[in-house]
PDB file of C-alpha atoms in Angstrom:
ATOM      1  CA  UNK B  20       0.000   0.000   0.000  1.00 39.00           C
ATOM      2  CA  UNK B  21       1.182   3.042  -1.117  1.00 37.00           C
ATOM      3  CA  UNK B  22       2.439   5.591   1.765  1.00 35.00           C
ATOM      4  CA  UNK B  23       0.757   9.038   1.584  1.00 34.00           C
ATOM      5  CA  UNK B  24       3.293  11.753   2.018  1.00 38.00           C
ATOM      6  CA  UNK B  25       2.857  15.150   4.237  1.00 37.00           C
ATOM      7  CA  UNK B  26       2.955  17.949   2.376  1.00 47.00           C
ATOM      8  CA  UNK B  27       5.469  21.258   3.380  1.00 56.00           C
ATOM      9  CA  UNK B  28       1.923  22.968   4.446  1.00 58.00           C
ATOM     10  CA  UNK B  29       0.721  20.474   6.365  1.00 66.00           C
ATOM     11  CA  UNK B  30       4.071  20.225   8.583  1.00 70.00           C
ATOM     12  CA  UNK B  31       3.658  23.979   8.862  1.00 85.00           C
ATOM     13  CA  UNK B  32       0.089  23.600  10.095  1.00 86.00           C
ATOM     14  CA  UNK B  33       0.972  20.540  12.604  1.00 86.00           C
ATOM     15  CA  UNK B  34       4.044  23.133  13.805  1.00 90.00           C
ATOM     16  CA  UNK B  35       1.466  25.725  14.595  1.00 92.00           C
ATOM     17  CA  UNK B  36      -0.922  23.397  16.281  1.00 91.00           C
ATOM     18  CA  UNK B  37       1.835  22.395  18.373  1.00 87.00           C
ATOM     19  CA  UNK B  38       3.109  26.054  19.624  1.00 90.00           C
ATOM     20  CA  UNK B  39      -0.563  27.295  20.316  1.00 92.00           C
ATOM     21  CA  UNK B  40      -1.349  24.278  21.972  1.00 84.00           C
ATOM     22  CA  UNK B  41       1.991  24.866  24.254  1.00 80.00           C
ATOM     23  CA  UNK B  42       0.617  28.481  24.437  1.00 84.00           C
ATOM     24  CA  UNK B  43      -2.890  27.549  25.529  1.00 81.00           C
ATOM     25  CA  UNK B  44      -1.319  24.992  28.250  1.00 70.00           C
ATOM     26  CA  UNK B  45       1.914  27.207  29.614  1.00 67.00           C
ATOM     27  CA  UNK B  46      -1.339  30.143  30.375  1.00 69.00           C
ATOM     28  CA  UNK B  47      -0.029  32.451  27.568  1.00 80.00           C
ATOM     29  CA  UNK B  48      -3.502  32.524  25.782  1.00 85.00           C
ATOM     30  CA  UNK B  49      -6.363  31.887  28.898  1.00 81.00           C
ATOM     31  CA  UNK B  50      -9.666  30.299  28.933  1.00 80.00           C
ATOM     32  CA  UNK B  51     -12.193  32.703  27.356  1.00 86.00           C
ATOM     33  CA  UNK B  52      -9.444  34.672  25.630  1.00 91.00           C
ATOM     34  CA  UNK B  53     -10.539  35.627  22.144  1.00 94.00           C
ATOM     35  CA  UNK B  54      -7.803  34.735  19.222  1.00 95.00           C
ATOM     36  CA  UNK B  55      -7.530  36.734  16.058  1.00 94.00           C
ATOM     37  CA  UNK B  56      -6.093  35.360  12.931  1.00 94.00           C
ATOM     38  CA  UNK B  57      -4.117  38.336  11.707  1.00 94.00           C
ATOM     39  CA  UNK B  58      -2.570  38.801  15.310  1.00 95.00           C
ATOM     40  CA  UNK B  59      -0.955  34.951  15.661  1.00 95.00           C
ATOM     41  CA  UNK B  60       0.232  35.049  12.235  1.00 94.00           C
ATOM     42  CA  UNK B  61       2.168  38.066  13.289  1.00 94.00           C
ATOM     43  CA  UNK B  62       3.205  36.724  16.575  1.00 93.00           C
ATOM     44  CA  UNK B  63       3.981  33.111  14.974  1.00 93.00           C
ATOM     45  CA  UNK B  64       5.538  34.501  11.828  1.00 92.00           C
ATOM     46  CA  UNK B  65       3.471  32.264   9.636  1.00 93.00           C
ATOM     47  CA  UNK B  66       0.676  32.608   7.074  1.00 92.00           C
ATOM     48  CA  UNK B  67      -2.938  32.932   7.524  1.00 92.00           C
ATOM     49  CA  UNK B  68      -3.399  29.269   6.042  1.00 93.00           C
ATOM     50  CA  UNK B  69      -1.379  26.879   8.474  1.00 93.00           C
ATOM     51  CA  UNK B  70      -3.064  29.187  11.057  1.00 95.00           C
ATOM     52  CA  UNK B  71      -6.183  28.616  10.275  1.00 94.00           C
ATOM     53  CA  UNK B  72      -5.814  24.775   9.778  1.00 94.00           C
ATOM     54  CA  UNK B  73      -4.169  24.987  13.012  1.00 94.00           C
ATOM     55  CA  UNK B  74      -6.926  26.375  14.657  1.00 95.00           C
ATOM     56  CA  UNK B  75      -9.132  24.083  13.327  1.00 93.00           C
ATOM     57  CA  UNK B  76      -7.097  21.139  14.754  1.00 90.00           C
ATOM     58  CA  UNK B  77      -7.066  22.333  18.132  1.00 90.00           C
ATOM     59  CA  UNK B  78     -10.841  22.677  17.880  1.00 89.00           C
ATOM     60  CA  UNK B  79     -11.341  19.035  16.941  1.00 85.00           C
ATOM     61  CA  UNK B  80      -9.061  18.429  20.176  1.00 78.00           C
ATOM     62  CA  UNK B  81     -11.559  21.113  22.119  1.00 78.00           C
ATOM     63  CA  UNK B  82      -8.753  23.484  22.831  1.00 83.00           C
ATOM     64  CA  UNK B  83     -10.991  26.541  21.500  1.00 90.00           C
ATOM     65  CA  UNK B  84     -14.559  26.929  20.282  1.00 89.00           C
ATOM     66  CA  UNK B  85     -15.895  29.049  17.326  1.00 90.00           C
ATOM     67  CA  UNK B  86     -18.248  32.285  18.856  1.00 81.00           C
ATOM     68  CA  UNK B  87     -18.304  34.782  16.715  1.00 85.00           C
ATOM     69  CA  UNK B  88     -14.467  34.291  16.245  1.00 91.00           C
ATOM     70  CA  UNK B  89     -12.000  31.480  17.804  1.00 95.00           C
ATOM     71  CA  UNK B  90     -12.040  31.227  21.629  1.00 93.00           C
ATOM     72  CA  UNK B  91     -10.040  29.507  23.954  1.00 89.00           C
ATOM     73  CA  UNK B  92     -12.448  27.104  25.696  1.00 82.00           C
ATOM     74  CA  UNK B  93     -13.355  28.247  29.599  1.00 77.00           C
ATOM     75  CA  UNK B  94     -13.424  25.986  32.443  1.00 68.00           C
ATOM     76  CA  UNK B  95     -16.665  23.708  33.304  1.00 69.00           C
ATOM     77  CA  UNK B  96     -17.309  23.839  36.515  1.00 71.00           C
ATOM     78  CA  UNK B  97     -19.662  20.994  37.180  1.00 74.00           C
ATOM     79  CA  UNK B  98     -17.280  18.465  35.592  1.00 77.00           C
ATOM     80  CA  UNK B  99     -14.188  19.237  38.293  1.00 80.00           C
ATOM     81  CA  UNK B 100     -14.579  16.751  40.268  1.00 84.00           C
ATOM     82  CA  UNK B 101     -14.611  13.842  36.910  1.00 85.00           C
ATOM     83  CA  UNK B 102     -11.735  15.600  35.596  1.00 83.00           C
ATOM     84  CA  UNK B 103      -9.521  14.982  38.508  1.00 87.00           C
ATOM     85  CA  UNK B 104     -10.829  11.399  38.764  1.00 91.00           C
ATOM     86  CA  UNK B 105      -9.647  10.497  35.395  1.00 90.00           C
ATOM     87  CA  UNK B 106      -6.454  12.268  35.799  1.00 89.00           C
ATOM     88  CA  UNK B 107      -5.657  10.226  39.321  1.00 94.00           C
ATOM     89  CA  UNK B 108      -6.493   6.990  37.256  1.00 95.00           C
ATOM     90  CA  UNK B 109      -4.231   7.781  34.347  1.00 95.00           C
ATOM     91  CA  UNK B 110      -1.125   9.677  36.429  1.00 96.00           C
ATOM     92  CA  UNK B 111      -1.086   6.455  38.243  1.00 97.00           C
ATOM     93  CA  UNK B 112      -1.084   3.871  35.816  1.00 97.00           C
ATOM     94  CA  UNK B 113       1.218   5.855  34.022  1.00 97.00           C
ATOM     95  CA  UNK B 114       3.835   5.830  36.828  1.00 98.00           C
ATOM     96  CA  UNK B 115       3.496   2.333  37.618  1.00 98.00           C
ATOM     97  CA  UNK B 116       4.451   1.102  34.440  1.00 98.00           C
ATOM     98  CA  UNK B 117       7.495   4.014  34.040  1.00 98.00           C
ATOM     99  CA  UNK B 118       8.435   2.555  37.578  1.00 98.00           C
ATOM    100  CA  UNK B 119       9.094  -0.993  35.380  1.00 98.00           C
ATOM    101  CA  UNK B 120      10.173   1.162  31.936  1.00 98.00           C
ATOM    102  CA  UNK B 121      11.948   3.943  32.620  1.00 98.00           C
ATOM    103  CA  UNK B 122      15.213   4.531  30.913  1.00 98.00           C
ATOM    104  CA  UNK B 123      17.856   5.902  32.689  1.00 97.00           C
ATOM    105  CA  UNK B 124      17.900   9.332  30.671  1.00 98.00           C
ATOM    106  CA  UNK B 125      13.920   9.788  31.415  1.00 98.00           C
ATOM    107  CA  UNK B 126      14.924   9.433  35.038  1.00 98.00           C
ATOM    108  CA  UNK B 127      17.287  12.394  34.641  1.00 98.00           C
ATOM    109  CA  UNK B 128      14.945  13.958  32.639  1.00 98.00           C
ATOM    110  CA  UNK B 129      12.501  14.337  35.519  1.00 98.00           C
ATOM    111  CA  UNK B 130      15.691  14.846  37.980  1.00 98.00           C
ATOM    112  CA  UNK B 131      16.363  17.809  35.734  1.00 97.00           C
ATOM    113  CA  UNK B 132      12.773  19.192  35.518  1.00 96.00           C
ATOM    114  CA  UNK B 133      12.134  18.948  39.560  1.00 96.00           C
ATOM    115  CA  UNK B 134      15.486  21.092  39.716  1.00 94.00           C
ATOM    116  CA  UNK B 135      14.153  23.427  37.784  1.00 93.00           C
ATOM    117  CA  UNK B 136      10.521  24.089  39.307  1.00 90.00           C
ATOM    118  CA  UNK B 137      12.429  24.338  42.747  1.00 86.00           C
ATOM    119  CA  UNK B 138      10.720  28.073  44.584  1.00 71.00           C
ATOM    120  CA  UNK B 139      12.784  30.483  44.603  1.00 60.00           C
ATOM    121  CA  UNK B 140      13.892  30.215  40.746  1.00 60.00           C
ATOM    122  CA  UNK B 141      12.967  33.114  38.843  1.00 72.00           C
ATOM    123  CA  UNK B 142      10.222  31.342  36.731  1.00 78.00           C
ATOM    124  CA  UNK B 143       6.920  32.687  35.685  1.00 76.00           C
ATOM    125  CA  UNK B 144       3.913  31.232  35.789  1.00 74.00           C
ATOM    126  CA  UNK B 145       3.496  29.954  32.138  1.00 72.00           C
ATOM    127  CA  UNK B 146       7.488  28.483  32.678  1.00 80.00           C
ATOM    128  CA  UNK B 147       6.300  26.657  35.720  1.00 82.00           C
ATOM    129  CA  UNK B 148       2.898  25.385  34.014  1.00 79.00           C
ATOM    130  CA  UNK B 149       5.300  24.437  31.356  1.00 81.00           C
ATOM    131  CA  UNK B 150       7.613  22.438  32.906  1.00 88.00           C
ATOM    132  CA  UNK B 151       5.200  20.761  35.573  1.00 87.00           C
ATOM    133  CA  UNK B 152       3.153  19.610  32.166  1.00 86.00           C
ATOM    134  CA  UNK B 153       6.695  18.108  30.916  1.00 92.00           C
ATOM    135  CA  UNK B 154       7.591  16.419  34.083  1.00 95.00           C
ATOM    136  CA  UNK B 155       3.999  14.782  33.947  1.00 94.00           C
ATOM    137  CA  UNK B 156       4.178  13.572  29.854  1.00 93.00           C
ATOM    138  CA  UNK B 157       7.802  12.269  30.547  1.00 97.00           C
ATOM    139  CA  UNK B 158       6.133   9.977  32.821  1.00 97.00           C
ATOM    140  CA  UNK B 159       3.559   9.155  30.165  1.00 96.00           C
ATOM    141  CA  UNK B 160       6.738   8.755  27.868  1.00 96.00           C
ATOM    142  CA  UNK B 161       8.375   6.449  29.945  1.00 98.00           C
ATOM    143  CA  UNK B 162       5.375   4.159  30.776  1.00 97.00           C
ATOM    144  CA  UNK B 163       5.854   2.972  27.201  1.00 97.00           C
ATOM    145  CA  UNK B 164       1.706   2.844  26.439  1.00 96.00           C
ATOM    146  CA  UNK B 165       0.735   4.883  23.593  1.00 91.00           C
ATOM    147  CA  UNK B 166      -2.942   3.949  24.634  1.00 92.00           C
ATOM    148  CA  UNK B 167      -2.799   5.607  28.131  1.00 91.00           C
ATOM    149  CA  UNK B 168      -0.583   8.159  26.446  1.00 87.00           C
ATOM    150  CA  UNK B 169      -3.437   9.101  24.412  1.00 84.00           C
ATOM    151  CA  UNK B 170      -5.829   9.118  27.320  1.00 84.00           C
ATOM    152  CA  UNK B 171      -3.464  11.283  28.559  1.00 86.00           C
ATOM    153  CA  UNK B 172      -3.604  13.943  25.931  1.00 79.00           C
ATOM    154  CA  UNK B 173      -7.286  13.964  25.734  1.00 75.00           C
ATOM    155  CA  UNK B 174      -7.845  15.437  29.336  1.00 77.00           C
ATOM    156  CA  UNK B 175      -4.475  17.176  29.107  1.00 73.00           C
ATOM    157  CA  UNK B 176      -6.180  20.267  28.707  1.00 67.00           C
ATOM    158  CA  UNK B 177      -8.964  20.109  30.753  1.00 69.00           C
ATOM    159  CA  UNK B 178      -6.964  19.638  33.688  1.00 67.00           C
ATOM    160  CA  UNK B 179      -4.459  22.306  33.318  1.00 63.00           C
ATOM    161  CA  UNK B 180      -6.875  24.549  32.214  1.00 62.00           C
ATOM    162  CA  UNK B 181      -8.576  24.125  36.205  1.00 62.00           C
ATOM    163  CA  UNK B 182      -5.511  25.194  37.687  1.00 58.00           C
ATOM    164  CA  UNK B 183      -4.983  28.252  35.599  1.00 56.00           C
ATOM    165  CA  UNK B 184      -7.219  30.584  37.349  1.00 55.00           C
ATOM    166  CA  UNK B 185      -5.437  29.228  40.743  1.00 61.00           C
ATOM    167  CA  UNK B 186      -2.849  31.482  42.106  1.00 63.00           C
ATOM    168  CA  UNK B 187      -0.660  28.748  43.713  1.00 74.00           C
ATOM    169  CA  UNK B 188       1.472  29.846  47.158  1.00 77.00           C
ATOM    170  CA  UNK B 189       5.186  29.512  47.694  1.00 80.00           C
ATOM    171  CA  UNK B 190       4.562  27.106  50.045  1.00 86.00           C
ATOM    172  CA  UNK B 191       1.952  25.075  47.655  1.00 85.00           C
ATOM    173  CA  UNK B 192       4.368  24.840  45.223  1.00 85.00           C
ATOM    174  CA  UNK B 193       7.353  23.484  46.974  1.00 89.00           C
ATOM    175  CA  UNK B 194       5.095  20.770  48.614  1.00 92.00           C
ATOM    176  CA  UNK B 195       4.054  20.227  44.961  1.00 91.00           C
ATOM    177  CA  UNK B 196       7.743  19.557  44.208  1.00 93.00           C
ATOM    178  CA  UNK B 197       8.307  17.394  47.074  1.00 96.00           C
ATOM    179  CA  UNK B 198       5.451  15.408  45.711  1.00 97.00           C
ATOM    180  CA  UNK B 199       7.247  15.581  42.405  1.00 97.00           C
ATOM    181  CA  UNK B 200      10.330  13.439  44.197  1.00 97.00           C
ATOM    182  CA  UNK B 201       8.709  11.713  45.975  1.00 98.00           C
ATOM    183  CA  UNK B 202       7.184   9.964  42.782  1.00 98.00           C
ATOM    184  CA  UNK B 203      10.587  10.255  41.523  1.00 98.00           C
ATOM    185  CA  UNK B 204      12.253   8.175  44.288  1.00 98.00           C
ATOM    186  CA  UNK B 205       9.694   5.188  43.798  1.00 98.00           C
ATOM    187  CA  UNK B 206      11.072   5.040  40.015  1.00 98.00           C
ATOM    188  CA  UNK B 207      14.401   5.282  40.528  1.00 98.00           C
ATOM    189  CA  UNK B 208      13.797   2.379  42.668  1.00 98.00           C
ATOM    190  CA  UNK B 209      11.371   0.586  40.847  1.00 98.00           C
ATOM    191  CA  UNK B 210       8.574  -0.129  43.157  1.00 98.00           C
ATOM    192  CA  UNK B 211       5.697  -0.123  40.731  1.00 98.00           C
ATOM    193  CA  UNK B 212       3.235   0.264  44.094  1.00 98.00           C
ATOM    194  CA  UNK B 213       4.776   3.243  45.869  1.00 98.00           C
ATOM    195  CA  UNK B 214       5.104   4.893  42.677  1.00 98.00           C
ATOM    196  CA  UNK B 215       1.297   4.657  41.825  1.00 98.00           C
ATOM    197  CA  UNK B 216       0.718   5.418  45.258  1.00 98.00           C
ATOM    198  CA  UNK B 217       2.786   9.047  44.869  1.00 98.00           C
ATOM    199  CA  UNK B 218       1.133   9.621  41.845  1.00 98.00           C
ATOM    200  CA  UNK B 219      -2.533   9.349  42.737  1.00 97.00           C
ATOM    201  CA  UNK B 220      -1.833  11.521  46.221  1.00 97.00           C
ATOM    202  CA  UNK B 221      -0.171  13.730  43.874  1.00 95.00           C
ATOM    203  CA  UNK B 222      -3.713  14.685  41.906  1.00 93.00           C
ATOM    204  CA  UNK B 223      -5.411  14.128  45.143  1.00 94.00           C
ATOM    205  CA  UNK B 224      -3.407  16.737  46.928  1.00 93.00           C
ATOM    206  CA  UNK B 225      -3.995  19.209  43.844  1.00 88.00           C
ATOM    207  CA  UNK B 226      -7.471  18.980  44.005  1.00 87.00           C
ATOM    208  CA  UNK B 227      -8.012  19.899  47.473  1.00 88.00           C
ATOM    209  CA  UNK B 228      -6.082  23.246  46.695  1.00 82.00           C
ATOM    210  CA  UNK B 229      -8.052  23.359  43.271  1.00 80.00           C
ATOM    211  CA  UNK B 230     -11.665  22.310  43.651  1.00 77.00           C
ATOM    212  CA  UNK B 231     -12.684  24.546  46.657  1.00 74.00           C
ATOM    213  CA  UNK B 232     -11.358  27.630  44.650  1.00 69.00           C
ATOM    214  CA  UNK B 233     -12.947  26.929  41.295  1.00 67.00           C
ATOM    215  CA  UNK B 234     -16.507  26.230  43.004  1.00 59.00           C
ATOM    216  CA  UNK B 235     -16.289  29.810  45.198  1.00 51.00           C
TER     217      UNK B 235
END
């Protein structure tokens, strides 16, 4: 069977996709923010047509909506609690099986990205939303399951998009990195149990910070 090859335009468009998806989950462009196609082929230095297939793509992922103009989608409220559920369920299958598949250089990988959301390091919000989301699909990476990677994706957004509007403390995000190594730890030393166990406290813990602020 004959293999259909991508075409220059389509790469661009995929390329796109890719950087305003990073943009939508690093909190450069917010739920409810309105996007205009002249302005992000400016900022993106591309033309209008990869833009606008790009924009298209994320809205078959349900990144943005179509009111009157593109939209980033907004938060819904009365499916919180569901969207933590499903992300307990797939951070901790995910880091049981990287606890049996991890290669060494994912482990410093994660090393590397818990260094680097330490407090204290001059990192904005969108860099720390940024790297936590990295530390998290590394995981996925190293489970080796392109099923529960997929999974993953899917409710990617809707669960950084719930801790957008959440002004996290100093104090909230160091425990969050000490979280961070404590799944680490179980990894390094392959114990498949403690390793779900961190992971699944590690949503749980997020949520009480997250779903009593959403709700006020």
């Amino acid at each position: 069977m004959a293999t259909r090859k991508t075409s220059a335009g389509e790469f661009i468009a995929s390329d796109v996709r890719n950087r305003l998806r990073s943009m939508i989950l690093g909190a450069e462009l917010k739920p409810g923010q309105r996007l205009v196609e002249d302005d992000l082929c400016e900022r993106l230095n591309v033309g209008r047509t990869p833009v606008r297939e790009a924009l298209l793509l994320l809205q078959g992922e349900g990144f943005l909506s179509r009111e009157r103009g593109w939209v980033v989608e907004t938060i819904d409220r009365s499916q919180v609690h569901a969207i933590f559920e499903s992300r307990a369920a797939i951070e901790a299958a995910t880091a049981r099986l990287a606890a049996r598949h991890a290669e060494s250089s994912e482990l410093e990988g994660l090393a590397q990205l818990i260094e680097a959301m330490e407090p204290g390091e001059a990192l904005t919000r969108g860099e720390l939303n940024t790297l936590n989301t990295q530390f998290h699909k590394l995981i996925v990476t190293a489970s080796k399951n392109m099923f529960l990677g997929q999974f993953h994706e899917r409710t990617l957004f809707h669960y950084w998009m719930l801790r957008v509007p959440i002004l996290f403390s100093e104090t909230e995000v160091k425990e969050t990195n000490r979280q961070h190594r404590r799944i680490l730890d179980a990894l390094v030393k392959r114990d498949e149990d403690e390793a779900e166990r961190a992971a699944r406290h590690h949503v749980e813990a997020t949520m009480a910070i997250v779903e009593p602020a959403i709700h006020l």
